[in-house]
PDB file of C-alpha atoms in Angstrom:
ATOM      1  CA  GLN A 223      -4.533   6.718  16.551  1.00 90.00           C
ATOM      2  CA  VAL A 224      -2.263   5.633  13.738  1.00 95.00           C
ATOM      3  CA  GLN A 225      -1.097   7.974  11.026  1.00 96.00           C
ATOM      4  CA  LEU A 226       0.075   6.852   7.610  1.00 97.00           C
ATOM      5  CA  VAL A 227       2.320   8.978   5.440  1.00 95.00           C
ATOM      6  CA  GLU A 228       2.831   7.973   1.828  1.00 96.00           C
ATOM      7  CA  SER A 229       5.628   9.037  -0.468  1.00 94.00           C
ATOM      8  CA  GLY A 230       7.164   8.131  -3.797  1.00 94.00           C
ATOM      9  CA  GLY A 231       4.413   8.848  -6.273  1.00 91.00           C
ATOM     10  CA  GLY A 232       4.899  11.003  -9.322  1.00 96.00           C
ATOM     11  CA  LEU A 233       5.441  10.842 -13.045  1.00 97.00           C
ATOM     12  CA  ALA A 234       7.153   8.002 -14.879  1.00 97.00           C
ATOM     13  CA  GLN A 235       7.402   6.900 -18.470  1.00 97.00           C
ATOM     14  CA  PRO A 236       5.844   3.691 -19.747  1.00 98.00           C
ATOM     15  CA  GLY A 237       8.188   0.866 -18.907  1.00 98.00           C
ATOM     16  CA  GLY A 238       9.671   2.816 -16.055  1.00 98.00           C
ATOM     17  CA  SER A 239       9.651   2.267 -12.317  1.00 98.00           C
ATOM     18  CA  LEU A 240       8.453   3.949  -9.163  1.00 98.00           C
ATOM     19  CA  ARG A 241       8.660   2.970  -5.518  1.00 98.00           C
ATOM     20  CA  LEU A 242       5.947   3.908  -3.085  1.00 98.00           C
ATOM     21  CA  SER A 243       6.497   4.010   0.662  1.00 98.00           C
ATOM     22  CA  CYS A 244       4.023   4.243   3.510  1.00 98.00           C
ATOM     23  CA  ALA A 245       5.204   4.794   7.058  1.00 97.00           C
ATOM     24  CA  ALA A 246       2.927   4.257  10.034  1.00 97.00           C
ATOM     25  CA  SER A 247       3.355   6.244  13.223  1.00 96.00           C
ATOM     26  CA  GLY A 248       1.439   7.125  16.364  1.00 95.00           C
ATOM     27  CA  SER A 249       0.021   4.844  19.014  1.00 93.00           C
ATOM     28  CA  ILE A 250       1.057   1.567  17.438  1.00 95.00           C
ATOM     29  CA  PHE A 251       0.591  -1.684  19.299  1.00 95.00           C
ATOM     30  CA  ARG A 252       0.627  -4.234  16.493  1.00 95.00           C
ATOM     31  CA  ILE A 253       0.258  -3.855  12.750  1.00 96.00           C
ATOM     32  CA  ASN A 254      -1.177  -6.875  11.018  1.00 96.00           C
ATOM     33  CA  ALA A 255      -1.690  -6.910   7.264  1.00 97.00           C
ATOM     34  CA  MET A 256      -0.521  -4.011   5.129  1.00 98.00           C
ATOM     35  CA  GLY A 257      -1.482  -3.281   1.585  1.00 98.00           C
ATOM     36  CA  TRP A 258      -1.799  -0.959  -1.358  1.00 98.00           C
ATOM     37  CA  TYR A 259      -4.980  -0.024  -3.155  1.00 98.00           C
ATOM     38  CA  ARG A 260      -5.705   2.204  -6.094  1.00 97.00           C
ATOM     39  CA  GLN A 261      -8.741   4.164  -7.127  1.00 96.00           C
ATOM     40  CA  ALA A 262      -9.519   5.938 -10.360  1.00 88.00           C
ATOM     41  CA  PRO A 263     -12.116   8.740 -10.373  1.00 86.00           C
ATOM     42  CA  GLY A 264     -15.610   7.289 -10.307  1.00 90.00           C
ATOM     43  CA  ASN A 265     -14.369   3.796  -9.586  1.00 92.00           C
ATOM     44  CA  GLN A 266     -14.175   1.722  -6.446  1.00 94.00           C
ATOM     45  CA  ARG A 267     -10.938   1.337  -4.539  1.00 95.00           C
ATOM     46  CA  ASP A 268      -9.325  -1.923  -5.584  1.00 96.00           C
ATOM     47  CA  VAL A 269      -6.559  -3.873  -3.906  1.00 98.00           C
ATOM     48  CA  VAL A 270      -3.240  -3.896  -5.714  1.00 98.00           C
ATOM     49  CA  ALA A 271      -1.162  -5.937  -3.300  1.00 98.00           C
ATOM     50  CA  SER A 272      -1.158  -7.037   0.309  1.00 98.00           C
ATOM     51  CA  ILE A 273       1.321  -8.537   2.720  1.00 98.00           C
ATOM     52  CA  THR A 274       0.834 -10.301   6.028  1.00 96.00           C
ATOM     53  CA  THR A 275       2.946  -9.962   9.134  1.00 94.00           C
ATOM     54  CA  ASP A 276       4.988 -13.009   8.168  1.00 93.00           C
ATOM     55  CA  GLY A 277       5.519 -11.846   4.609  1.00 94.00           C
ATOM     56  CA  ARG A 278       2.899 -13.694   2.617  1.00 97.00           C
ATOM     57  CA  THR A 279       1.840 -11.643  -0.381  1.00 98.00           C
ATOM     58  CA  ASN A 280      -1.071 -11.383  -2.761  1.00 98.00           C
ATOM     59  CA  TYR A 281      -1.352  -9.378  -5.947  1.00 98.00           C
ATOM     60  CA  ALA A 282      -4.035  -8.264  -8.314  1.00 98.00           C
ATOM     61  CA  ASP A 283      -3.753 -10.122 -11.602  1.00 97.00           C
ATOM     62  CA  SER A 284      -3.088  -6.864 -13.434  1.00 96.00           C
ATOM     63  CA  VAL A 285       0.157  -6.243 -11.538  1.00 98.00           C
ATOM     64  CA  LYS A 286       1.535  -9.746 -11.013  1.00 98.00           C
ATOM     65  CA  GLY A 287       5.116  -9.978 -12.186  1.00 97.00           C
ATOM     66  CA  ARG A 288       5.486  -6.196 -12.300  1.00 98.00           C
ATOM     67  CA  PHE A 289       4.838  -4.965  -8.764  1.00 98.00           C
ATOM     68  CA  THR A 290       6.426  -6.172  -5.534  1.00 98.00           C
ATOM     69  CA  ILE A 291       5.127  -5.404  -2.064  1.00 98.00           C
ATOM     70  CA  SER A 292       7.409  -5.596   0.947  1.00 98.00           C
ATOM     71  CA  ARG A 293       7.451  -4.374   4.519  1.00 97.00           C
ATOM     72  CA  ASP A 294       9.892  -3.414   7.219  1.00 96.00           C
ATOM     73  CA  ASN A 295       8.269  -4.335  10.508  1.00 94.00           C
ATOM     74  CA  GLY A 296      10.907  -2.494  12.509  1.00 94.00           C
ATOM     75  CA  LYS A 297      10.043   0.721  10.698  1.00 96.00           C
ATOM     76  CA  ASN A 298       6.300   0.023  10.400  1.00 96.00           C
ATOM     77  CA  THR A 299       6.658   0.740   6.715  1.00 97.00           C
ATOM     78  CA  VAL A 300       5.248  -0.902   3.619  1.00 98.00           C
ATOM     79  CA  TYR A 301       6.670  -0.481   0.142  1.00 98.00           C
ATOM     80  CA  LEU A 302       5.406  -1.028  -3.369  1.00 98.00           C
ATOM     81  CA  GLN A 303       8.047  -1.421  -6.062  1.00 98.00           C
ATOM     82  CA  MET A 304       6.376  -0.826  -9.399  1.00 98.00           C
ATOM     83  CA  ASN A 305       8.236  -1.891 -12.532  1.00 98.00           C
ATOM     84  CA  SER A 306       7.263  -2.083 -16.194  1.00 98.00           C
ATOM     85  CA  LEU A 307       4.705   0.617 -15.585  1.00 98.00           C
ATOM     86  CA  LYS A 308       1.858   1.073 -18.022  1.00 97.00           C
ATOM     87  CA  PRO A 309      -0.385   4.075 -18.714  1.00 96.00           C
ATOM     88  CA  GLU A 310      -3.284   2.143 -17.208  1.00 95.00           C
ATOM     89  CA  ASP A 311      -1.445   2.144 -13.868  1.00 97.00           C
ATOM     90  CA  THR A 312      -2.145   5.865 -13.692  1.00 97.00           C
ATOM     91  CA  THR A 313      -4.309   6.679 -10.704  1.00 97.00           C
ATOM     92  CA  VAL A 314      -4.170   7.477  -6.986  1.00 97.00           C
ATOM     93  CA  TYR A 315      -2.591   4.832  -4.769  1.00 98.00           C
ATOM     94  CA  TYR A 316      -3.521   4.389  -1.099  1.00 97.00           C
ATOM     95  CA  CYS A 317      -1.764   2.402   1.564  1.00 97.00           C
ATOM     96  CA  ASN A 318      -3.772   0.477   4.087  1.00 96.00           C
ATOM     97  CA  VAL A 319      -2.892  -1.108   7.401  1.00 97.00           C
ATOM     98  CA  ILE A 320      -4.827  -3.196   9.874  1.00 97.00           C
ATOM     99  CA  HIS A 321      -3.869  -2.199  13.369  1.00 97.00           C
ATOM    100  CA  GLU A 322      -4.582  -4.327  16.425  1.00 95.00           C
ATOM    101  CA  ASN A 323      -4.616  -2.736  19.869  1.00 94.00           C
ATOM    102  CA  ARG A 324      -3.728  -4.370  23.155  1.00 94.00           C
ATOM    103  CA  TYR A 325      -7.294  -5.546  23.592  1.00 95.00           C
ATOM    104  CA  GLY A 326      -7.314  -7.401  20.285  1.00 94.00           C
ATOM    105  CA  ASN A 327      -9.503  -4.855  18.536  1.00 96.00           C
ATOM    106  CA  ARG A 328      -8.639  -4.238  14.908  1.00 96.00           C
ATOM    107  CA  GLN A 329      -9.031  -1.033  12.955  1.00 96.00           C
ATOM    108  CA  VAL A 330      -8.244  -0.158   9.365  1.00 97.00           C
ATOM    109  CA  TYR A 331      -6.258   2.957   8.548  1.00 97.00           C
ATOM    110  CA  TRP A 332      -5.701   4.606   5.180  1.00 97.00           C
ATOM    111  CA  GLY A 333      -2.982   6.812   3.813  1.00 96.00           C
ATOM    112  CA  GLN A 334      -3.762  10.134   2.194  1.00 95.00           C
ATOM    113  CA  GLY A 335      -3.163   8.849  -1.311  1.00 95.00           C
ATOM    114  CA  THR A 336      -0.370   9.498  -3.760  1.00 96.00           C
ATOM    115  CA  GLN A 337      -0.786  10.197  -7.456  1.00 97.00           C
ATOM    116  CA  VAL A 338       1.005   7.972  -9.941  1.00 97.00           C
ATOM    117  CA  THR A 339       1.028   9.134 -13.559  1.00 97.00           C
ATOM    118  CA  ILE A 340       2.493   7.069 -16.367  1.00 97.00           C
ATOM    119  CA  SER A 341       2.938   9.049 -19.537  1.00 96.00           C
ATOM    120  CA  SER A 342       5.501   9.644 -22.229  1.00 93.00           C
TER     121      SER A 342
END
């Protein structure tokens, strides 16, 4: 089993910044892609950003140029630096990792979610 612990959410003003972190622990063999999603009440969970093992990134159009995803493979941690925050960024953010075991089987794990609120 792999556990994900998120931190860094909270309240920020429009135009401000927040940094989310998600640390994976447990029976880790190999973590492949890592990512961040967000989900507003009543809506589906949408990808915000993702990063591969070798650092290739993808972003939702709504956050390009404002958010930066990064990872520390030694710490099994993924980060989301959020700048120029807007009220519409307000929602719950979830981290996501794809774990591969020694047999090559992959499983998706989710963090518990962290609330981000952008308000003046």
